[in-house]
Short mmCIF file of C-alpha atoms and ligand atoms in Angstrom, two decimals:
data_model
loop_
_atom_site.label_atom_id
_atom_site.label_comp_id
_atom_site.label_asym_id
_atom_site.label_seq_id
_atom_site.Cartn_x
_atom_site.Cartn_y
_atom_site.Cartn_z
CA MET A 1 131.56 132.12 193.24
CA SER A 2 134.52 134.49 192.79
CA GLU A 3 134.94 137.45 195.17
CA THR A 4 136.12 139.67 192.33
CA SER A 5 133.30 141.37 190.40
CA PHE A 6 132.76 140.50 186.72
CA PHE A 7 133.91 143.93 185.52
CA GLN A 8 137.01 143.73 187.75
CA GLN A 9 137.79 140.35 186.23
CA VAL A 10 137.60 141.78 182.73
CA CYS A 11 139.85 144.64 183.88
CA GLN A 12 142.34 142.17 185.37
CA ASN A 13 142.54 140.34 182.06
CA PHE A 14 142.94 143.68 180.32
CA ASP A 15 145.79 144.72 182.68
CA ARG A 16 147.65 141.50 182.09
CA ALA A 17 147.58 142.08 178.35
CA ALA A 18 148.15 145.85 178.57
CA ALA A 19 151.45 145.16 180.37
CA LEU A 20 152.64 143.40 177.22
CA THR A 21 152.01 146.52 175.05
CA SER A 22 153.97 149.77 174.89
CA HIS A 23 151.02 152.22 174.85
CA HIS A 24 150.91 155.31 177.05
CA PRO A 25 149.41 154.43 180.49
CA ARG A 26 146.72 157.18 180.18
CA LEU A 27 145.69 155.79 176.81
CA LEU A 28 145.40 152.31 178.31
CA GLU A 29 143.33 153.75 181.14
CA GLN A 30 141.00 155.44 178.63
CA ILE A 31 140.55 152.18 176.72
CA LYS A 32 139.75 150.26 179.92
CA VAL A 33 137.25 152.53 181.65
CA CYS A 34 133.50 152.36 180.95
CA ASN A 35 132.56 155.67 179.28
CA SER A 36 128.82 155.99 180.05
CA VAL A 37 126.15 154.13 182.00
CA TYR A 38 122.44 154.95 182.01
CA ARG A 39 120.63 153.44 184.99
CA MET A 40 116.83 153.65 184.92
CA ALA A 41 113.71 152.53 186.78
CA PHE A 42 110.21 152.60 185.32
CA PRO A 43 106.76 151.30 186.25
CA VAL A 44 104.93 148.53 184.35
CA GLU A 45 101.30 147.70 184.77
CA LYS A 46 100.80 143.95 184.88
CA ASP A 47 97.82 142.14 183.32
CA ASP A 48 96.15 141.89 186.77
CA GLY A 49 96.38 145.68 187.26
CA THR A 50 99.22 145.66 189.79
CA ILE A 51 102.27 147.85 189.22
CA GLU A 52 105.84 146.54 189.11
CA VAL A 53 108.95 148.77 189.21
CA VAL A 54 111.52 147.53 186.70
CA HIS A 55 115.24 148.32 186.99
CA ALA A 56 117.35 148.44 183.87
CA TRP A 57 120.71 149.63 182.50
CA ARG A 58 122.57 150.44 179.32
CA ALA A 59 126.35 150.77 179.39
CA GLU A 60 128.41 152.21 176.53
CA HIS A 61 131.91 151.09 177.36
CA SER A 62 133.72 152.75 174.47
CA GLN A 63 132.67 155.22 171.81
CA HIS A 64 136.04 155.09 169.98
CA LYS A 65 133.94 153.84 167.05
CA LEU A 66 130.28 154.58 166.50
CA PRO A 67 127.69 153.25 166.75
CA THR A 68 128.29 151.27 169.91
CA LYS A 69 126.95 147.72 169.81
CA GLY A 70 125.84 145.09 172.29
CA GLY A 71 123.00 142.83 173.28
CA ILE A 72 120.17 143.32 175.78
CA ARG A 73 119.83 140.75 178.54
CA TYR A 74 116.65 139.93 180.50
CA SER A 75 117.69 138.21 183.73
CA LEU A 76 117.36 138.54 187.50
CA GLY A 77 121.16 138.55 187.68
CA VAL A 78 121.47 141.82 185.75
CA SER A 79 123.44 144.53 187.62
CA GLU A 80 125.40 147.65 186.77
CA ASP A 81 128.64 145.71 187.20
CA GLU A 82 127.47 142.98 184.84
CA VAL A 83 126.39 145.33 182.00
CA MET A 84 129.70 147.23 182.31
CA ALA A 85 131.67 143.99 182.09
CA LEU A 86 129.66 142.74 179.12
CA ALA A 87 129.93 146.14 177.40
CA ALA A 88 133.73 146.06 177.85
CA LEU A 89 133.87 142.55 176.34
CA MET A 90 131.90 143.93 173.36
CA THR A 91 134.47 146.66 172.77
CA TYR A 92 137.32 144.14 172.65
CA LYS A 93 135.25 141.58 170.73
CA CYS A 94 134.42 144.04 167.94
CA ALA A 95 138.10 145.03 167.65
CA ILE A 96 139.22 141.37 167.54
CA VAL A 97 136.95 140.48 164.62
CA ASN A 98 137.39 143.85 162.87
CA VAL A 99 133.77 144.99 163.25
CA PRO A 100 133.79 148.81 163.30
CA PHE A 101 131.73 149.37 166.45
CA GLY A 102 132.33 150.49 170.02
CA GLY A 103 131.12 148.23 172.84
CA ALA A 104 127.82 148.45 174.75
CA LYS A 105 125.42 146.22 176.68
CA GLY A 106 121.96 146.51 178.14
CA GLY A 107 120.17 144.64 180.85
CA VAL A 108 116.68 144.53 182.37
CA ARG A 109 116.48 142.92 185.81
CA ILE A 110 113.45 140.61 185.45
CA ASP A 111 112.69 136.91 185.37
CA ARG A 112 111.07 136.82 181.94
CA ASN A 113 109.18 133.64 182.86
CA LEU A 114 107.10 135.61 185.38
CA PHE A 115 105.71 138.01 182.73
CA SER A 116 103.17 137.48 180.00
CA SER A 117 103.96 138.36 176.38
CA ARG A 118 101.92 141.52 176.71
CA GLU A 119 103.85 142.58 179.79
CA LEU A 120 107.19 141.77 178.16
CA GLU A 121 106.18 143.89 175.21
CA LYS A 122 105.34 146.83 177.49
CA ILE A 123 108.67 146.48 179.29
CA THR A 124 110.62 146.27 176.03
CA ARG A 125 108.84 149.28 174.49
CA ARG A 126 109.27 151.39 177.65
CA TYR A 127 112.97 150.43 177.89
CA THR A 128 113.37 151.46 174.24
CA TYR A 129 111.71 154.79 174.90
CA GLU A 130 114.04 155.41 177.89
CA LEU A 131 117.10 154.66 175.75
CA PHE A 132 115.84 156.90 172.94
CA ARG A 133 115.09 159.94 175.06
CA LYS A 134 118.54 159.83 176.74
CA GLY A 135 120.35 159.43 173.41
CA PHE A 136 121.31 155.80 173.95
CA LEU A 137 119.68 154.38 170.79
CA GLY A 138 119.96 154.97 167.07
CA PRO A 139 121.59 153.51 163.94
CA ALA A 140 124.52 155.96 164.28
CA ILE A 141 124.59 156.02 168.12
CA ASP A 142 123.99 152.69 169.86
CA VAL A 143 122.54 149.53 168.30
CA PRO A 144 121.30 146.71 170.60
CA ALA A 145 120.92 143.03 169.71
CA PRO A 146 119.62 139.88 171.43
CA ASP A 147 121.40 138.35 174.43
CA TYR A 148 120.41 136.02 177.26
CA GLY A 149 116.61 136.02 177.63
CA THR A 150 115.84 138.07 174.51
CA GLY A 151 115.41 137.17 170.83
CA PRO A 152 114.03 138.36 167.46
CA ARG A 153 110.60 139.18 168.97
CA GLU A 154 112.02 141.72 171.44
CA MET A 155 114.24 143.19 168.70
CA ALA A 156 111.14 143.68 166.48
CA TRP A 157 109.43 145.57 169.32
CA ILE A 158 112.51 147.78 169.75
CA ALA A 159 112.64 148.54 165.99
CA ASP A 160 108.92 149.29 165.88
CA THR A 161 109.13 151.65 168.89
CA TYR A 162 112.15 153.46 167.43
CA LEU A 163 110.33 153.84 164.09
CA ALA A 164 107.43 155.50 165.89
CA LEU A 165 109.76 157.84 167.77
CA ALA A 166 111.99 158.73 164.76
CA PRO A 167 109.70 158.55 161.72
CA HIS A 168 112.04 160.66 159.56
CA ASP A 169 115.13 158.51 160.12
CA LEU A 170 115.62 156.81 156.76
CA ASN A 171 117.97 154.29 158.43
CA ALA A 172 115.65 153.60 161.35
CA LEU A 173 115.72 149.79 160.88
CA GLY A 174 119.46 149.88 161.62
CA CYS A 175 118.70 150.93 165.23
CA VAL A 176 118.73 147.28 166.36
CA THR A 177 119.93 143.93 164.96
CA GLY A 178 118.73 140.37 165.43
CA LYS A 179 115.33 141.33 164.02
CA PRO A 180 113.09 138.77 162.32
CA VAL A 181 113.96 138.45 158.59
CA GLY A 182 110.58 139.91 157.58
CA GLN A 183 111.25 143.03 159.64
CA GLY A 184 114.67 144.00 158.37
CA GLY A 185 116.71 141.11 159.79
CA VAL A 186 119.31 139.18 157.85
CA ARG A 187 119.23 135.46 157.10
CA GLY A 188 121.65 133.55 159.33
CA ARG A 189 121.65 136.01 162.28
CA LYS A 190 119.65 133.72 164.61
CA GLU A 191 122.21 130.90 164.19
CA ALA A 192 125.24 133.19 163.88
CA THR A 193 126.75 133.04 167.39
CA GLY A 194 126.49 129.24 167.65
CA ARG A 195 127.69 128.83 164.05
CA GLY A 196 130.63 131.14 164.83
CA VAL A 197 131.43 129.06 167.94
CA ALA A 198 131.51 125.94 165.78
CA PHE A 199 133.69 127.64 163.11
CA GLY A 200 136.12 128.86 165.84
CA ILE A 201 136.42 125.37 167.38
CA ARG A 202 136.86 123.83 163.94
CA GLU A 203 139.62 126.28 163.15
CA ALA A 204 141.45 125.51 166.39
CA CYS A 205 141.06 121.76 165.85
CA SER A 206 142.43 122.07 162.32
CA VAL A 207 145.89 123.18 163.58
CA ALA A 208 147.89 119.94 164.03
CA GLY A 209 150.47 121.58 166.34
CA GLU A 210 147.79 122.92 168.69
CA MET A 211 146.09 119.51 168.86
CA ARG A 212 149.38 117.68 169.39
CA ALA A 213 150.09 119.91 172.40
CA LEU A 214 146.71 118.91 173.86
CA GLY A 215 147.21 115.22 173.13
CA LEU A 216 144.42 115.26 170.52
CA SER A 217 144.36 114.36 166.85
CA PRO A 218 143.68 117.16 164.35
CA GLY A 219 140.14 117.69 163.00
CA LEU A 220 136.73 118.00 164.57
CA ALA A 221 135.32 114.67 163.43
CA GLY A 222 134.90 112.22 166.33
CA LYS A 223 135.71 114.76 169.06
CA ARG A 224 133.40 114.34 172.10
CA PHE A 225 131.77 117.54 173.36
CA VAL A 226 129.53 118.75 176.21
CA VAL A 227 127.28 121.82 176.03
CA GLN A 228 126.04 123.84 179.03
CA GLY A 229 122.88 125.82 178.12
CA LEU A 230 120.64 124.77 175.23
CA GLY A 231 119.59 128.31 174.35
CA ASN A 232 120.38 130.23 171.22
CA VAL A 233 124.17 129.94 171.45
CA GLY A 234 124.37 126.43 172.95
CA TYR A 235 121.77 124.82 170.69
CA TYR A 236 123.24 126.12 167.42
CA ALA A 237 126.83 125.45 168.52
CA ALA A 238 125.83 121.85 169.30
CA LYS A 239 123.92 121.53 166.02
CA PHE A 240 126.83 122.73 163.84
CA LEU A 241 129.47 120.82 165.79
CA GLY A 242 127.35 117.69 165.31
CA GLU A 243 127.00 118.39 161.59
CA ALA A 244 130.80 118.67 161.39
CA GLY A 245 131.15 115.17 162.83
CA ALA A 246 131.72 115.86 166.56
CA LEU A 247 129.81 113.75 169.13
CA LEU A 248 127.53 115.33 171.73
CA VAL A 249 128.09 113.38 175.01
CA GLY A 250 126.54 115.68 177.61
CA VAL A 251 124.06 118.52 178.02
CA ALA A 252 123.41 120.76 181.06
CA GLU A 253 120.37 122.95 181.48
CA ILE A 254 119.05 124.95 184.38
CA GLU A 255 116.98 122.03 185.78
CA GLY A 256 119.56 119.23 185.41
CA ALA A 257 121.97 117.43 183.12
CA ILE A 258 122.18 114.29 180.98
CA ALA A 259 124.99 112.28 179.42
CA ASN A 260 125.71 109.41 177.08
CA PRO A 261 129.34 108.57 176.16
CA ASP A 262 128.10 106.99 172.89
CA GLY A 263 126.35 110.18 171.83
CA LEU A 264 123.05 112.03 172.35
CA ASP A 265 120.53 112.91 169.65
CA LEU A 266 120.36 116.68 169.96
CA GLU A 267 117.00 117.08 168.19
CA ALA A 268 115.42 114.29 170.26
CA VAL A 269 116.74 115.93 173.46
CA VAL A 270 115.32 119.30 172.44
CA ARG A 271 111.96 117.78 171.47
CA HIS A 272 111.77 115.95 174.80
CA ARG A 273 112.64 119.09 176.83
CA ARG A 274 110.08 121.16 174.89
CA ALA A 275 107.37 118.58 175.57
CA THR A 276 108.16 117.91 179.25
CA GLY A 277 109.99 121.05 180.39
CA SER A 278 113.00 118.99 181.53
CA LEU A 279 116.02 117.09 180.26
CA ALA A 280 115.20 114.22 182.62
CA GLY A 281 114.00 111.14 180.77
CA ALA A 282 115.39 112.25 177.36
CA PRO A 283 115.80 109.23 175.05
CA GLY A 284 119.08 107.33 175.36
CA ALA A 285 120.37 109.59 178.17
CA THR A 286 121.54 109.04 181.74
CA PRO A 287 120.60 111.84 184.17
CA LEU A 288 123.38 113.37 186.30
CA ALA A 289 122.95 114.24 189.98
CA ARG A 290 123.50 118.01 189.52
CA SER A 291 123.43 120.25 186.45
CA ALA A 292 127.00 121.41 187.07
CA ASP A 293 128.27 117.79 186.97
CA ALA A 294 128.09 117.91 183.18
CA LEU A 295 130.98 120.39 183.18
CA GLU A 296 133.20 117.71 184.68
CA LEU A 297 132.32 114.93 182.19
CA ASP A 298 135.05 113.11 180.28
CA CYS A 299 135.14 114.86 176.87
CA ASP A 300 137.47 116.65 174.46
CA ILE A 301 135.57 119.94 174.16
CA LEU A 302 133.45 121.73 176.78
CA VAL A 303 131.19 124.50 175.53
CA PRO A 304 129.81 126.59 178.42
CA ALA A 305 127.04 128.56 176.67
CA ALA A 306 124.79 129.69 179.51
CA LEU A 307 126.09 132.46 181.77
CA GLU A 308 129.23 133.88 183.41
CA ASN A 309 131.12 132.42 186.42
CA GLN A 310 130.32 128.76 185.71
CA ILE A 311 133.90 127.51 185.85
CA THR A 312 135.58 128.79 188.98
CA ALA A 313 138.62 128.01 191.15
CA GLU A 314 136.39 125.44 192.86
CA ASN A 315 135.50 123.22 189.89
CA ALA A 316 138.31 124.09 187.42
CA PRO A 317 140.66 121.38 188.80
CA ARG A 318 138.01 118.76 187.96
CA ILE A 319 137.36 119.86 184.35
CA ARG A 320 138.51 117.08 182.07
CA ALA A 321 137.97 118.69 178.67
CA ARG A 322 141.18 119.55 176.79
CA ILE A 323 139.45 122.47 175.05
CA VAL A 324 137.14 124.87 176.91
CA ALA A 325 135.26 126.81 174.25
CA GLU A 326 133.63 129.90 175.81
CA GLY A 327 130.29 130.21 174.03
CA ALA A 328 128.89 132.36 176.85
CA ASN A 329 130.42 135.65 178.01
CA GLY A 330 132.73 135.19 180.99
CA PRO A 331 131.99 131.51 181.83
CA CYS A 332 135.50 131.03 183.28
CA THR A 333 136.66 133.28 186.10
CA ALA A 334 140.21 134.64 185.86
CA GLU A 335 141.36 132.13 188.50
CA ALA A 336 139.73 129.24 186.65
CA SER A 337 141.42 130.30 183.40
CA SER A 338 144.82 130.19 185.16
CA ILE A 339 144.06 126.75 186.60
CA LEU A 340 142.97 125.41 183.20
CA ALA A 341 146.10 126.85 181.57
CA ALA A 342 148.32 125.30 184.24
CA ARG A 343 146.68 121.94 183.47
CA GLY A 344 147.56 122.37 179.79
CA ALA A 345 143.99 122.87 178.54
CA MET A 346 143.20 125.34 175.74
CA VAL A 347 140.67 128.07 176.48
CA LEU A 348 139.11 129.58 173.38
CA PRO A 349 138.17 133.01 174.83
CA ASP A 350 134.65 134.42 174.69
CA MET A 351 135.75 137.71 173.14
CA TYR A 352 136.85 135.77 170.10
CA LEU A 353 134.69 132.66 170.09
CA ASN A 354 131.22 134.14 170.45
CA ALA A 355 131.89 137.09 168.13
CA GLY A 356 129.82 135.47 165.37
CA GLY A 357 126.68 137.23 166.63
CA VAL A 358 128.12 140.71 166.38
CA THR A 359 129.79 139.88 163.09
CA VAL A 360 126.46 138.97 161.50
CA SER A 361 124.78 141.86 163.32
CA TYR A 362 127.26 144.08 161.45
CA PHE A 363 126.06 142.49 158.18
CA GLU A 364 122.46 143.15 159.20
CA TRP A 365 123.19 146.77 160.04
CA LEU A 366 124.97 147.19 156.64
CA LYS A 367 121.94 145.70 154.91
CA ASN A 368 119.64 148.15 156.72
CA LEU A 369 121.78 151.12 155.71
CA GLU A 370 122.07 149.90 152.14
CA HIS A 371 118.29 149.22 151.94
CA VAL A 372 118.95 146.16 149.77
CA SER A 373 119.51 142.50 150.66
CA PHE A 374 122.83 140.80 150.03
CA GLY A 375 123.00 139.04 146.64
CA ARG A 376 119.92 140.73 145.20
CA MET A 377 121.84 142.61 142.49
CA GLU A 378 124.34 139.93 141.46
CA ARG A 379 122.77 136.49 142.12
CA ARG A 380 121.04 136.10 138.72
CA PHE A 381 123.97 137.62 136.88
CA GLU A 382 126.46 135.19 138.50
CA SER A 383 124.17 132.22 137.91
CA GLY A 384 123.89 133.21 134.22
CA THR A 385 127.65 133.61 133.86
CA ASN A 386 128.30 130.23 135.56
CA ARG A 387 125.67 128.48 133.42
CA ARG A 388 127.23 129.89 130.22
CA LEU A 389 130.66 128.75 131.41
CA LEU A 390 129.39 125.25 132.16
CA ALA A 391 127.64 125.08 128.76
CA THR A 392 130.96 125.99 127.06
CA LEU A 393 132.81 123.34 129.09
CA GLU A 394 130.17 120.72 128.19
CA ARG A 395 130.44 121.63 124.52
CA LEU A 396 134.27 121.46 124.57
CA THR A 397 134.48 118.18 126.54
CA GLY A 398 131.39 116.52 125.07
CA GLN A 399 130.30 115.58 128.63
CA GLN A 400 127.02 116.53 130.36
CA LEU A 401 126.85 117.39 134.07
CA PRO A 402 123.71 116.21 135.96
CA GLU A 403 121.25 119.02 136.75
CA GLU A 404 121.73 118.62 140.55
CA GLU A 405 125.49 119.21 140.16
CA LYS A 406 124.83 122.26 138.01
CA ALA A 407 122.64 123.67 140.79
CA ALA A 408 125.80 124.10 142.89
CA PHE A 409 126.91 126.79 140.41
CA GLU A 410 123.93 129.04 141.15
CA GLY A 411 124.97 132.44 142.50
CA PRO A 412 125.04 132.82 146.31
CA ASP A 413 121.92 133.94 148.18
CA GLU A 414 121.87 136.13 151.26
CA GLU A 415 122.45 133.29 153.71
CA ASP A 416 125.37 131.89 151.68
CA LEU A 417 127.03 135.32 151.72
CA VAL A 418 126.41 135.90 155.42
CA ASN A 419 127.78 132.48 156.37
CA SER A 420 130.77 132.88 154.13
CA GLY A 421 131.58 136.30 155.64
CA LEU A 422 131.19 134.78 159.13
CA GLU A 423 133.49 131.81 158.33
CA GLU A 424 136.14 134.14 156.85
CA THR A 425 135.96 136.42 159.92
CA MET A 426 136.26 133.60 162.49
CA ALA A 427 139.12 131.87 160.64
CA ASN A 428 141.13 135.09 160.12
CA ALA A 429 140.67 136.27 163.71
CA PHE A 430 141.84 132.92 165.13
CA HIS A 431 145.06 133.00 163.14
CA GLU A 432 145.64 136.65 163.98
CA ILE A 433 145.37 135.85 167.70
CA ARG A 434 147.68 132.80 167.32
CA GLU A 435 150.27 134.94 165.57
CA ILE A 436 150.18 137.53 168.36
CA ARG A 437 150.51 134.76 170.96
CA ALA A 438 153.56 133.40 169.10
CA ARG A 439 155.10 136.90 168.97
CA LEU A 440 154.53 137.44 172.69
CA GLY A 441 156.28 134.18 173.57
CA ALA A 442 155.86 131.27 175.94
CA GLY A 443 153.33 131.45 178.78
CA VAL A 444 150.89 133.78 176.98
CA ASP A 445 147.41 132.30 176.50
CA LEU A 446 144.91 132.94 173.72
CA ARG A 447 142.83 135.29 175.89
CA THR A 448 145.79 137.57 176.63
CA ALA A 449 146.76 137.51 172.94
CA ALA A 450 143.17 138.39 172.01
CA PHE A 451 143.25 141.34 174.44
CA VAL A 452 146.57 142.54 172.95
CA SER A 453 145.04 142.34 169.47
CA ALA A 454 142.08 144.47 170.63
CA ILE A 455 144.14 146.99 172.61
CA ASP A 456 146.52 147.62 169.69
CA LYS A 457 143.61 148.23 167.25
CA ILE A 458 141.72 150.55 169.65
CA ALA A 459 144.88 152.48 170.50
CA THR A 460 145.42 153.15 166.80
CA THR A 461 141.90 154.60 166.50
CA TYR A 462 142.53 157.11 169.32
CA GLY A 463 145.86 158.00 167.68
CA ALA A 464 144.14 158.62 164.36
CA PHE A 465 142.01 161.38 165.93
CA GLY A 466 145.01 163.01 167.53
CA ILE A 467 143.57 162.50 171.03
CA PHE A 468 146.71 160.76 172.19
CA PRO A 469 150.18 161.15 170.68
P1 NAD H 1 119.49 132.06 175.88
O1 NAD H 1 118.61 132.74 176.87
O2 NAD H 1 118.97 131.81 174.51
O3 NAD H 1 119.98 130.66 176.44
C1 NAD H 1 120.65 130.46 177.66
C2 NAD H 1 120.32 129.01 178.17
O4 NAD H 1 121.15 128.74 179.30
C3 NAD H 1 118.86 128.90 178.59
O5 NAD H 1 118.28 127.75 177.93
C4 NAD H 1 118.96 128.71 180.12
O6 NAD H 1 117.95 127.88 180.61
C5 NAD H 1 120.31 128.05 180.25
N1 NAD H 1 120.91 128.20 181.56
C6 NAD H 1 120.86 129.25 182.43
N2 NAD H 1 121.57 129.02 183.56
C7 NAD H 1 122.04 127.78 183.44
C8 NAD H 1 122.84 126.95 184.26
N3 NAD H 1 123.29 127.38 185.45
N4 NAD H 1 123.19 125.71 183.80
C9 NAD H 1 122.77 125.27 182.60
N5 NAD H 1 122.00 126.00 181.76
C10 NAD H 1 121.64 127.25 182.17
O7 NAD H 1 120.83 132.95 175.87
P2 NAD H 1 121.91 133.01 174.72
O8 NAD H 1 121.58 134.12 173.84
O9 NAD H 1 122.16 131.64 174.19
O10 NAD H 1 123.20 133.49 175.59
C11 NAD H 1 123.98 132.60 176.34
C12 NAD H 1 125.34 133.22 176.60
O11 NAD H 1 125.96 133.59 175.35
C13 NAD H 1 125.30 134.52 177.41
O12 NAD H 1 126.50 134.57 178.18
C14 NAD H 1 125.34 135.60 176.34
O13 NAD H 1 125.87 136.84 176.84
C15 NAD H 1 126.28 134.95 175.36
N6 NAD H 1 126.18 135.47 174.00
C16 NAD H 1 124.99 135.45 173.29
C17 NAD H 1 124.94 135.95 172.00
C18 NAD H 1 123.70 135.88 171.15
O14 NAD H 1 123.80 136.21 169.93
N7 NAD H 1 122.58 135.43 171.65
C19 NAD H 1 126.10 136.51 171.44
C20 NAD H 1 127.31 136.51 172.17
C21 NAD H 1 127.32 135.98 173.42
#
């Protein structure tokens, strides 16, 4: 484990990039600091009548754009330093993918497995109330989302509590994203971070020059990958990488790890783990001695998608993957990143690679403010126009297209539009970062280039308000 705190590590990465820009030092300091942190403690009555004191935080790292945005984490590892670091990453992430939000993050220090659903609901509603009464929640102020240990259910509780507290807020549903589709969510949000991870990796693999430098052939098909963490991000990243032709050769979870160089069946592994509570004994898989051994498996792509500080100065020299794709936030320490770079590996940085979640959260927030779902107004119209065009083509050519081929010309539905917006965002951001890296010259990695991209955009925002010359 690194001696440097998580927030200090983010700041170190920031400083390295800031030195490559020409912004005023005070402006750089303002961009780097964490603007506000609300630390709270509240009591929760458990089902057996005992009282537990819960500690929780919300950090708003930067309000240069509003609302601020960032997930809520339920984990025993939550601390003030961690939420500040994750909030800072959110600021830079939003800037990198051109999502008009400041950065925030929340955390509740609990082991969610030790609480019943009823107790979790009480904790979530009380946390929401605390955020609301201190002005840390609202569609124009600060908009949470799911993160480690939380999901659509918790987001629905937050929305419902906010609605009760602010009944006259017409845009109330925009107070949180990652909600179930029936409660104001958007189709594709649940899968968005993992899908974005897969899009980002695919984009990197599509650049022949980048792959040549790593000793790999271009394209995702046939590339062998390992995933750490089969949660929301890891599962969907593995699913979409598999669908794009990559081969899953290892999986690590909290209780252990499995491998098969000829490929694992993701759905069979998930079914087995759900039924038995463990990866051990999954069909066609060899168990590894320790969970962390999976990180060191022979593969082309390693996707750490669990938690921070998983690849450190200790194990980085043994990582064999040529591409380390940071699905989680902060999985590689700053020292580990330097070791991986020195060994010629490519690190696809978290601030870029896992930005799919906040990108689709932005779409959900827009949907909530618009009070209409994407595609509702134009889908039928576009389908009709396309059908008429096809009919004209058939008449002119004398050829008939089969009905199933014609179906492809239906107008896009909400999920098509969300996924297309996500794909466009991930592809554009990757090439933007690559161009900045090329401009900055040899020795600059993608993470530093991503930071420079973010710093330049945030600096412009402050300039626009005349706060800094
Ligand atoms: P999750 O709770 O759905 O899944 C995390 C998984 O990791 C769990 O299955 C857990 O058992 C496993 N895990 C925990 N410690 C582990 C270890 N030491 N080894 C192997 N597996 C371990 O959480 P998530 O939402 O998928 O988030 C994972 C990471 O991705 C976090 O760093 C989070 O901040 C980041 N992230 C999440 C989102 C999102 O939309 N959910 C967006 C951006 C970034």
